[in-house]
mmCIF file of C-alpha atoms in Angstrom:
data_model
loop_
_atom_site.group_PDB
_atom_site.id
_atom_site.type_symbol
_atom_site.label_atom_id
_atom_site.label_comp_id
_atom_site.label_asym_id
_atom_site.label_seq_id
_atom_site.Cartn_x
_atom_site.Cartn_y
_atom_site.Cartn_z
ATOM 1 C CA UNK A 191 -37.612 -54.007 44.081
ATOM 2 C CA UNK A 192 -38.348 -57.741 44.302
ATOM 3 C CA UNK A 193 -39.803 -58.899 47.597
ATOM 4 C CA UNK A 194 -37.882 -61.497 49.593
ATOM 5 C CA UNK A 195 -39.814 -64.763 49.679
ATOM 6 C CA UNK A 196 -40.164 -65.819 53.323
ATOM 7 C CA UNK A 197 -40.885 -69.501 53.883
ATOM 8 C CA UNK A 198 -41.979 -70.548 57.353
ATOM 9 C CA UNK A 199 -40.851 -74.154 57.672
ATOM 10 C CA UNK A 200 -43.414 -75.982 59.784
ATOM 11 C CA UNK A 201 -41.787 -79.218 58.655
ATOM 12 C CA UNK A 202 -42.758 -81.958 61.079
ATOM 13 C CA UNK A 203 -43.313 -79.624 64.030
ATOM 14 C CA UNK A 204 -46.997 -80.545 63.911
ATOM 15 C CA UNK A 205 -45.983 -83.835 65.595
ATOM 16 C CA UNK A 206 -48.449 -85.695 63.376
ATOM 17 C CA UNK A 207 -51.431 -83.666 64.611
ATOM 18 C CA UNK A 208 -53.705 -81.777 62.216
ATOM 19 C CA UNK A 209 -54.804 -79.572 65.090
ATOM 20 C CA UNK A 210 -51.201 -78.489 65.682
ATOM 21 C CA UNK A 211 -50.621 -78.137 61.947
ATOM 22 C CA UNK A 212 -53.534 -75.721 61.660
ATOM 23 C CA UNK A 213 -52.285 -73.761 64.658
ATOM 24 C CA UNK A 214 -48.940 -73.455 62.887
ATOM 25 C CA UNK A 215 -50.743 -72.129 59.809
ATOM 26 C CA UNK A 216 -52.522 -69.555 61.972
ATOM 27 C CA UNK A 217 -49.244 -68.380 63.476
ATOM 28 C CA UNK A 218 -47.576 -68.189 60.070
ATOM 29 C CA UNK A 219 -50.419 -65.974 58.838
ATOM 30 C CA UNK A 220 -50.082 -63.743 61.913
ATOM 31 C CA UNK A 221 -46.332 -63.452 61.316
ATOM 32 C CA UNK A 222 -46.865 -62.280 57.740
ATOM 33 C CA UNK A 223 -44.817 -64.908 55.914
ATOM 34 C CA UNK A 224 -45.409 -65.720 52.262
ATOM 35 C CA UNK A 225 -45.448 -69.515 52.422
ATOM 36 C CA UNK A 226 -45.862 -72.193 55.060
ATOM 37 C CA UNK A 227 -44.017 -75.381 54.201
ATOM 38 C CA UNK A 228 -44.572 -78.919 55.434
ATOM 39 C CA UNK A 229 -42.823 -82.206 54.601
ATOM 40 C CA UNK A 230 -44.314 -84.989 52.508
ATOM 41 C CA UNK A 231 -42.986 -88.534 52.844
ATOM 42 C CA UNK A 232 -43.766 -92.184 53.277
ATOM 43 C CA UNK A 233 -41.484 -93.402 56.038
ATOM 44 C CA UNK A 234 -40.851 -96.801 54.451
ATOM 45 C CA UNK A 235 -39.856 -95.108 51.198
ATOM 46 C CA UNK A 236 -37.604 -92.604 52.944
ATOM 47 C CA UNK A 237 -35.494 -94.654 55.356
ATOM 48 C CA UNK A 238 -34.487 -98.237 55.900
ATOM 49 C CA UNK A 239 -35.156 -100.112 59.115
ATOM 50 C CA UNK A 240 -31.475 -99.838 59.927
ATOM 51 C CA UNK A 241 -31.339 -96.005 59.731
ATOM 52 C CA UNK A 242 -30.457 -94.498 63.088
ATOM 53 C CA UNK A 243 -31.492 -91.093 64.353
ATOM 54 C CA UNK A 244 -29.117 -88.195 63.913
ATOM 55 C CA UNK A 245 -27.310 -86.958 66.994
ATOM 56 C CA UNK A 246 -29.391 -83.756 67.050
ATOM 57 C CA UNK A 247 -32.599 -85.814 66.774
ATOM 58 C CA UNK A 248 -31.641 -87.948 69.759
ATOM 59 C CA UNK A 249 -30.624 -84.827 71.688
ATOM 60 C CA UNK A 250 -33.797 -82.913 70.834
ATOM 61 C CA UNK A 251 -36.182 -85.797 71.469
ATOM 62 C CA UNK A 252 -34.388 -86.778 74.640
ATOM 63 C CA UNK A 253 -35.166 -90.463 74.314
ATOM 64 C CA UNK A 254 -33.235 -93.601 73.482
ATOM 65 C CA UNK A 255 -32.673 -93.912 69.732
ATOM 66 C CA UNK A 256 -35.706 -95.773 68.385
ATOM 67 C CA UNK A 257 -34.500 -95.390 64.812
ATOM 68 C CA UNK A 258 -35.551 -92.962 62.133
ATOM 69 C CA UNK A 259 -38.343 -95.164 60.795
ATOM 70 C CA UNK A 260 -40.281 -95.276 64.058
ATOM 71 C CA UNK A 261 -39.711 -91.568 64.650
ATOM 72 C CA UNK A 262 -40.836 -90.521 61.161
ATOM 73 C CA UNK A 263 -43.841 -92.830 61.114
ATOM 74 C CA UNK A 264 -45.419 -90.665 63.816
ATOM 75 C CA UNK A 265 -44.843 -87.516 61.753
ATOM 76 C CA UNK A 266 -46.367 -88.510 58.396
ATOM 77 C CA UNK A 267 -49.170 -86.522 56.830
ATOM 78 C CA UNK A 268 -51.653 -88.560 54.794
ATOM 79 C CA UNK A 269 -53.092 -87.511 51.433
ATOM 80 C CA UNK A 270 -56.287 -86.518 53.217
ATOM 81 C CA UNK A 271 -54.245 -84.491 55.717
ATOM 82 C CA UNK A 272 -52.614 -82.611 52.855
ATOM 83 C CA UNK A 273 -55.960 -81.833 51.272
ATOM 84 C CA UNK A 274 -57.361 -80.562 54.559
ATOM 85 C CA UNK A 275 -54.319 -78.373 55.205
ATOM 86 C CA UNK A 276 -54.374 -76.965 51.665
ATOM 87 C CA UNK A 277 -58.036 -76.029 52.111
ATOM 88 C CA UNK A 278 -57.233 -74.438 55.464
ATOM 89 C CA UNK A 279 -54.366 -72.426 53.940
ATOM 90 C CA UNK A 280 -56.662 -71.200 51.177
ATOM 91 C CA UNK A 281 -59.189 -70.138 53.783
ATOM 92 C CA UNK A 282 -56.511 -68.282 55.742
ATOM 93 C CA UNK A 283 -54.948 -66.649 52.692
ATOM 94 C CA UNK A 284 -51.501 -68.216 52.825
ATOM 95 C CA UNK A 285 -49.706 -70.388 50.280
ATOM 96 C CA UNK A 286 -49.336 -74.084 51.159
ATOM 97 C CA UNK A 287 -46.079 -75.744 50.198
ATOM 98 C CA UNK A 288 -44.304 -78.995 50.962
ATOM 99 C CA UNK A 289 -41.062 -80.840 50.320
ATOM 100 C CA UNK A 290 -41.105 -84.369 48.941
ATOM 101 C CA UNK A 291 -38.651 -86.832 50.471
ATOM 102 C CA UNK A 292 -39.272 -89.847 48.231
ATOM 103 C CA UNK A 293 -40.273 -90.601 44.656
ATOM 104 C CA UNK A 294 -43.922 -91.436 45.378
ATOM 105 C CA UNK A 295 -44.266 -88.171 47.280
ATOM 106 C CA UNK A 296 -42.959 -86.276 44.253
ATOM 107 C CA UNK A 297 -45.787 -87.796 42.222
ATOM 108 C CA UNK A 298 -48.308 -86.815 44.869
ATOM 109 C CA UNK A 299 -47.086 -83.223 45.161
ATOM 110 C CA UNK A 300 -47.053 -82.929 41.381
ATOM 111 C CA UNK A 301 -50.739 -83.876 41.391
ATOM 112 C CA UNK A 302 -51.354 -80.919 43.725
ATOM 113 C CA UNK A 303 -49.958 -78.536 41.065
ATOM 114 C CA UNK A 304 -47.972 -76.389 43.486
ATOM 115 C CA UNK A 305 -45.816 -75.082 40.619
ATOM 116 C CA UNK A 306 -42.675 -74.915 42.761
ATOM 117 C CA UNK A 307 -40.252 -77.487 44.139
ATOM 118 C CA UNK A 308 -38.066 -77.429 47.215
ATOM 119 C CA UNK A 309 -35.164 -79.866 47.178
ATOM 120 C CA UNK A 310 -33.888 -80.479 50.717
ATOM 121 C CA UNK A 311 -30.194 -80.728 51.512
ATOM 122 C CA UNK A 312 -30.321 -84.487 52.013
ATOM 123 C CA UNK A 313 -31.458 -85.052 48.423
ATOM 124 C CA UNK A 314 -28.765 -82.982 46.696
ATOM 125 C CA UNK A 315 -26.880 -86.154 45.730
ATOM 126 C CA UNK A 316 -30.030 -88.133 44.814
ATOM 127 C CA UNK A 317 -29.747 -88.309 41.024
ATOM 128 C CA UNK A 318 -33.085 -90.072 40.294
ATOM 129 C CA UNK A 319 -34.888 -87.624 42.601
ATOM 130 C CA UNK A 320 -33.292 -84.571 40.963
ATOM 131 C CA UNK A 321 -33.984 -85.920 37.485
ATOM 132 C CA UNK A 322 -37.642 -86.588 38.269
ATOM 133 C CA UNK A 323 -38.265 -83.086 39.602
ATOM 134 C CA UNK A 324 -36.320 -81.487 36.744
ATOM 135 C CA UNK A 325 -38.556 -83.138 34.156
ATOM 136 C CA UNK A 326 -41.485 -80.995 35.308
ATOM 137 C CA UNK A 327 -39.570 -77.877 34.136
ATOM 138 C CA UNK A 328 -40.899 -75.859 37.082
ATOM 139 C CA UNK A 329 -39.088 -73.431 39.441
ATOM 140 C CA UNK A 330 -36.783 -75.121 41.939
ATOM 141 C CA UNK A 331 -35.393 -74.035 45.303
ATOM 142 C CA UNK A 332 -32.306 -76.097 46.149
ATOM 143 C CA UNK A 333 -30.903 -76.325 49.689
ATOM 144 C CA UNK A 334 -27.197 -77.036 50.008
ATOM 145 C CA UNK A 335 -26.507 -78.164 53.567
ATOM 146 C CA UNK A 336 -23.649 -80.674 54.009
ATOM 147 C CA UNK A 337 -22.412 -79.790 50.515
ATOM 148 C CA UNK A 338 -19.201 -78.838 48.840
ATOM 149 C CA UNK A 339 -19.382 -76.502 45.862
ATOM 150 C CA UNK A 340 -18.818 -79.528 43.631
ATOM 151 C CA UNK A 341 -21.976 -81.187 45.037
ATOM 152 C CA UNK A 342 -23.989 -78.085 44.233
ATOM 153 C CA UNK A 343 -22.515 -77.934 40.741
ATOM 154 C CA UNK A 344 -23.417 -81.573 40.054
ATOM 155 C CA UNK A 345 -26.997 -81.089 41.269
ATOM 156 C CA UNK A 346 -27.486 -77.948 39.196
ATOM 157 C CA UNK A 347 -26.176 -79.784 36.141
ATOM 158 C CA UNK A 348 -28.782 -82.532 36.569
ATOM 159 C CA UNK A 349 -31.576 -79.985 36.948
ATOM 160 C CA UNK A 350 -30.499 -78.026 33.883
ATOM 161 C CA UNK A 351 -29.766 -81.108 31.771
ATOM 162 C CA UNK A 352 -33.293 -82.405 32.374
ATOM 163 C CA UNK A 353 -35.133 -79.226 31.608
ATOM 164 C CA UNK A 354 -35.040 -76.631 34.384
ATOM 165 C CA UNK A 355 -33.966 -73.247 33.052
ATOM 166 C CA UNK A 356 -31.216 -71.745 35.165
ATOM 167 C CA UNK A 357 -33.271 -68.595 35.769
ATOM 168 C CA UNK A 358 -35.857 -70.803 37.484
ATOM 169 C CA UNK A 359 -33.335 -72.117 40.034
ATOM 170 C CA UNK A 360 -32.757 -70.516 43.432
ATOM 171 C CA UNK A 361 -29.958 -71.968 45.539
ATOM 172 C CA UNK A 362 -30.136 -71.677 49.311
ATOM 173 C CA UNK A 363 -26.966 -71.660 51.352
ATOM 174 C CA UNK A 364 -27.586 -73.872 54.368
ATOM 175 C CA UNK A 365 -25.922 -75.687 57.262
ATOM 176 C CA UNK A 366 -27.538 -78.929 58.353
ATOM 177 C CA UNK A 367 -26.990 -78.871 62.102
ATOM 178 C CA UNK A 368 -29.860 -78.183 64.469
ATOM 179 C CA UNK A 369 -29.163 -75.629 65.828
ATOM 180 C CA UNK A 370 -26.256 -74.399 63.700
ATOM 181 C CA UNK A 371 -23.359 -72.835 65.651
ATOM 182 C CA UNK A 372 -22.777 -69.278 64.480
ATOM 183 C CA UNK A 373 -19.154 -70.049 63.654
ATOM 184 C CA UNK A 374 -20.328 -72.676 61.150
ATOM 185 C CA UNK A 375 -22.859 -70.508 59.283
ATOM 186 C CA UNK A 376 -20.319 -69.253 56.700
ATOM 187 C CA UNK A 377 -22.864 -66.817 55.309
ATOM 188 C CA UNK A 378 -20.480 -65.369 52.733
ATOM 189 C CA UNK A 379 -20.608 -68.718 50.928
ATOM 190 C CA UNK A 380 -24.026 -67.594 49.682
ATOM 191 C CA UNK A 381 -22.253 -64.930 47.642
ATOM 192 C CA UNK A 382 -19.863 -67.497 46.197
ATOM 193 C CA UNK A 383 -22.809 -69.640 45.121
ATOM 194 C CA UNK A 384 -24.454 -66.723 43.342
ATOM 195 C CA UNK A 385 -21.241 -65.769 41.587
ATOM 196 C CA UNK A 386 -20.359 -69.327 40.597
ATOM 197 C CA UNK A 387 -23.714 -70.384 39.161
ATOM 198 C CA UNK A 388 -25.296 -67.106 38.084
ATOM 199 C CA UNK A 389 -28.561 -67.872 39.876
ATOM 200 C CA UNK A 390 -30.718 -66.265 42.539
ATOM 201 C CA UNK A 391 -29.570 -67.143 46.040
ATOM 202 C CA UNK A 392 -31.150 -67.408 49.439
ATOM 203 C CA UNK A 393 -30.579 -68.850 52.859
ATOM 204 C CA UNK A 394 -32.139 -71.680 54.844
ATOM 205 C CA UNK A 395 -31.402 -71.045 58.499
ATOM 206 C CA UNK A 396 -31.036 -73.384 61.438
ATOM 207 C CA UNK A 397 -29.425 -71.005 63.949
ATOM 208 C CA UNK A 398 -31.234 -70.202 67.180
ATOM 209 C CA UNK A 399 -31.960 -66.536 66.512
ATOM 210 C CA UNK A 400 -33.127 -64.239 63.747
ATOM 211 C CA UNK A 401 -29.910 -62.261 63.169
ATOM 212 C CA UNK A 402 -28.431 -64.456 60.451
ATOM 213 C CA UNK A 403 -31.434 -64.555 58.093
ATOM 214 C CA UNK A 404 -31.715 -60.779 58.445
ATOM 215 C CA UNK A 405 -28.022 -60.464 57.557
ATOM 216 C CA UNK A 406 -28.585 -62.796 54.594
ATOM 217 C CA UNK A 407 -31.221 -60.434 53.212
ATOM 218 C CA UNK A 408 -28.783 -57.547 53.563
ATOM 219 C CA UNK A 409 -26.283 -59.596 51.517
ATOM 220 C CA UNK A 410 -28.801 -60.215 48.737
ATOM 221 C CA UNK A 411 -30.831 -63.299 49.688
ATOM 222 C CA UNK A 412 -34.046 -63.511 47.674
ATOM 223 C CA UNK A 413 -35.491 -66.414 49.680
ATOM 224 C CA UNK A 414 -35.374 -67.023 53.425
ATOM 225 C CA UNK A 415 -36.475 -70.307 54.957
ATOM 226 C CA UNK A 416 -36.746 -70.714 58.713
ATOM 227 C CA UNK A 417 -38.137 -73.465 60.941
ATOM 228 C CA UNK A 418 -40.772 -72.436 63.438
ATOM 229 C CA UNK A 419 -42.784 -74.124 66.149
ATOM 230 C CA UNK A 420 -45.567 -73.363 68.564
ATOM 231 C CA UNK A 421 -43.272 -74.099 71.508
ATOM 232 C CA UNK A 422 -39.577 -75.033 71.534
ATOM 233 C CA UNK A 423 -40.171 -77.259 74.560
ATOM 234 C CA UNK A 424 -42.427 -79.611 72.613
ATOM 235 C CA UNK A 425 -41.174 -83.126 71.947
ATOM 236 C CA UNK A 426 -39.860 -83.682 68.436
ATOM 237 C CA UNK A 427 -36.667 -83.620 66.361
ATOM 238 C CA UNK A 428 -36.797 -80.004 65.105
ATOM 239 C CA UNK A 429 -38.485 -77.918 67.805
ATOM 240 C CA UNK A 430 -35.286 -76.915 69.596
ATOM 241 C CA UNK A 431 -33.834 -75.255 66.479
ATOM 242 C CA UNK A 432 -37.073 -73.471 65.557
ATOM 243 C CA UNK A 433 -38.431 -69.996 66.174
ATOM 244 C CA UNK A 434 -41.473 -69.481 68.325
ATOM 245 C CA UNK A 435 -44.334 -67.423 66.821
ATOM 246 C CA UNK A 436 -43.334 -64.056 68.292
ATOM 247 C CA UNK A 437 -39.759 -64.548 67.036
ATOM 248 C CA UNK A 438 -40.992 -65.488 63.569
ATOM 249 C CA UNK A 439 -43.048 -62.321 63.440
ATOM 250 C CA UNK A 440 -40.046 -60.243 64.570
ATOM 251 C CA UNK A 441 -37.930 -61.817 61.829
ATOM 252 C CA UNK A 442 -40.498 -60.979 59.161
ATOM 253 C CA UNK A 443 -40.748 -57.366 60.329
ATOM 254 C CA UNK A 444 -36.951 -57.030 60.337
ATOM 255 C CA UNK A 445 -36.612 -58.541 56.857
ATOM 256 C CA UNK A 446 -39.236 -56.217 55.417
ATOM 257 C CA UNK A 447 -37.443 -53.251 57.018
ATOM 258 C CA UNK A 448 -34.117 -54.370 55.541
ATOM 259 C CA UNK A 449 -35.782 -54.722 52.127
ATOM 260 C CA UNK A 450 -36.832 -51.089 52.301
ATOM 261 C CA UNK A 451 -33.443 -50.016 53.626
ATOM 262 C CA UNK A 452 -31.539 -51.665 50.759
ATOM 263 C CA UNK A 453 -33.086 -49.223 48.295
ATOM 264 C CA UNK A 454 -32.133 -48.812 44.655
ATOM 265 C CA UNK A 455 -28.375 -49.036 45.040
ATOM 266 C CA UNK A 456 -27.910 -45.569 43.497
ATOM 267 C CA UNK A 457 -26.486 -42.925 45.848
ATOM 268 C CA UNK A 458 -28.680 -39.837 45.794
ATOM 269 C CA UNK A 459 -30.433 -37.384 48.104
ATOM 270 C CA UNK A 460 -33.587 -38.900 49.573
ATOM 271 C CA UNK A 461 -36.782 -36.911 49.899
ATOM 272 C CA UNK A 462 -36.776 -37.262 53.677
ATOM 273 C CA UNK A 463 -33.330 -35.670 54.075
ATOM 274 C CA UNK A 464 -33.578 -33.005 51.374
ATOM 275 C CA UNK A 465 -35.062 -30.468 53.810
ATOM 276 C CA UNK A 466 -32.007 -30.801 56.070
ATOM 277 C CA UNK A 467 -29.399 -29.821 53.473
ATOM 278 C CA UNK A 468 -29.687 -26.110 54.189
ATOM 279 C CA UNK A 469 -29.600 -26.704 57.944
ATOM 280 C CA UNK A 470 -26.652 -29.129 58.114
ATOM 281 C CA UNK A 471 -24.377 -27.756 55.381
ATOM 282 C CA UNK A 472 -22.415 -24.521 55.434
ATOM 283 C CA UNK A 473 -21.829 -21.405 53.360
ATOM 284 C CA UNK A 474 -18.915 -19.023 52.886
ATOM 285 C CA UNK A 475 -19.322 -16.053 55.256
ATOM 286 C CA UNK A 476 -17.272 -13.084 56.376
ATOM 287 C CA UNK A 477 -14.909 -13.908 59.239
ATOM 288 C CA UNK A 478 -14.720 -10.183 60.084
ATOM 289 C CA UNK A 479 -16.120 -6.942 58.621
ATOM 290 C CA UNK A 480 -15.121 -6.625 54.954
ATOM 291 C CA UNK A 481 -15.211 -3.355 53.017
ATOM 292 C CA UNK A 482 -16.214 -2.967 49.411
ATOM 293 C CA UNK A 483 -13.090 -3.327 47.265
ATOM 294 C CA UNK A 484 -11.307 -5.592 49.780
ATOM 295 C CA UNK A 485 -9.871 -8.817 48.440
ATOM 296 C CA UNK A 486 -11.302 -12.046 49.841
ATOM 297 C CA UNK A 487 -8.567 -13.995 51.664
ATOM 298 C CA UNK A 488 -8.152 -17.057 53.831
ATOM 299 C CA UNK A 489 -8.130 -14.687 56.799
ATOM 300 C CA UNK A 490 -11.295 -12.667 56.187
ATOM 301 C CA UNK A 491 -13.482 -15.590 55.122
ATOM 302 C CA UNK A 492 -14.765 -18.599 57.041
ATOM 303 C CA UNK A 493 -17.436 -21.281 56.739
ATOM 304 C CA UNK A 494 -20.590 -21.504 58.874
ATOM 305 C CA UNK A 495 -24.142 -22.800 58.796
ATOM 306 C CA UNK A 496 -26.707 -22.471 57.220
ATOM 307 C CA UNK A 497 -26.010 -23.788 53.758
ATOM 308 C CA UNK A 498 -28.157 -21.523 51.614
ATOM 309 C CA UNK A 499 -25.264 -19.344 50.406
ATOM 310 C CA UNK A 500 -22.144 -20.023 48.356
ATOM 311 C CA UNK A 501 -20.937 -23.594 48.893
ATOM 312 C CA UNK A 502 -17.523 -23.959 50.570
ATOM 313 C CA UNK A 503 -16.646 -26.238 47.631
ATOM 314 C CA UNK A 504 -16.306 -22.958 45.642
ATOM 315 C CA UNK A 505 -13.694 -21.665 48.142
ATOM 316 C CA UNK A 506 -10.887 -21.351 45.594
ATOM 317 C CA UNK A 507 -13.233 -19.536 43.231
ATOM 318 C CA UNK A 508 -13.976 -16.913 45.895
ATOM 319 C CA UNK A 509 -10.432 -16.398 47.262
ATOM 320 C CA UNK A 510 -8.759 -13.527 45.414
ATOM 321 C CA UNK A 511 -12.012 -11.955 44.230
ATOM 322 C CA UNK A 512 -12.931 -8.381 45.198
ATOM 323 C CA UNK A 513 -15.855 -7.591 47.470
ATOM 324 C CA UNK A 514 -18.623 -5.807 45.557
ATOM 325 C CA UNK A 515 -20.159 -4.441 48.783
ATOM 326 C CA UNK A 516 -19.532 -4.102 52.487
ATOM 327 C CA UNK A 517 -20.011 -7.317 54.506
ATOM 328 C CA UNK A 518 -20.638 -7.528 58.219
ATOM 329 C CA UNK A 519 -19.079 -10.319 60.264
ATOM 330 C CA UNK A 520 -20.901 -13.651 59.602
ATOM 331 C CA UNK A 521 -22.752 -12.186 56.624
ATOM 332 C CA UNK A 522 -22.982 -14.570 53.704
ATOM 333 C CA UNK A 523 -20.689 -13.717 50.855
ATOM 334 C CA UNK A 524 -22.172 -12.902 47.457
ATOM 335 C CA UNK A 525 -20.243 -12.441 44.266
#
């Protein structure tokens, strides 16, 4: 059984502080996730001066819209910051990962040799960005928030056309609202994506709780991505739609339990229940005293526990046969 890859999305919830970023790494390790993911960008390369904050960003920050550029400038991680965080992740035994949001950041992350790319929902229509990542021929995780199926199809085509093998692509169903209303999750769309493109699927979650990512694993998600924070009351664009550390840990535990519960897919008797077969099933027994030579009938036979005698599924085989001995009431029938 393949293990679900759990990505704890720290994103920009470090608020530009290396101290907070390291605390996030610590909490991700405690939660037992596989990867902690940050975001790599140069604000001037990512947004124009005219770009306004999203409604959820204004709502979550609780301040007058100062524009995306000013907001993001405070959340950048420098090259030195990346190197320090990578070293810290290595020390703590967790995989460092990041998403590039501009072309220069792709170059920088490529120099770090992470061997895996995460394409965020906002870049799914960015042809030059997709083409550049595809040319590395490395595994790609593609988020699909704000997308129609046709958008996903076009992005996959670019990736494949420029060198990414389809078996190296994992597509994450996603809704880009923070937090996502449950009625907008549309989790079954993940199954449509898998069927349409013949790729591994997963789910990037922005709901408030942990129920939906757990359900996604039950439906076959191979990757789960979830934002987390040290404290939802912190100031910043993504904290409100993020899990706190204890919730992240609970999600990981639940996902690992669901992984075990999914099993092989083949219906069979498990070792744990085998001992209960005799106790819970029934056998054919005498409903009343039966003399040797009597014919077994619907009236003188019945079915009772335990199940270590003749199975009731052989009922028609027994009816009409002749008793070879005397049977007391409730005695198991033998042929």
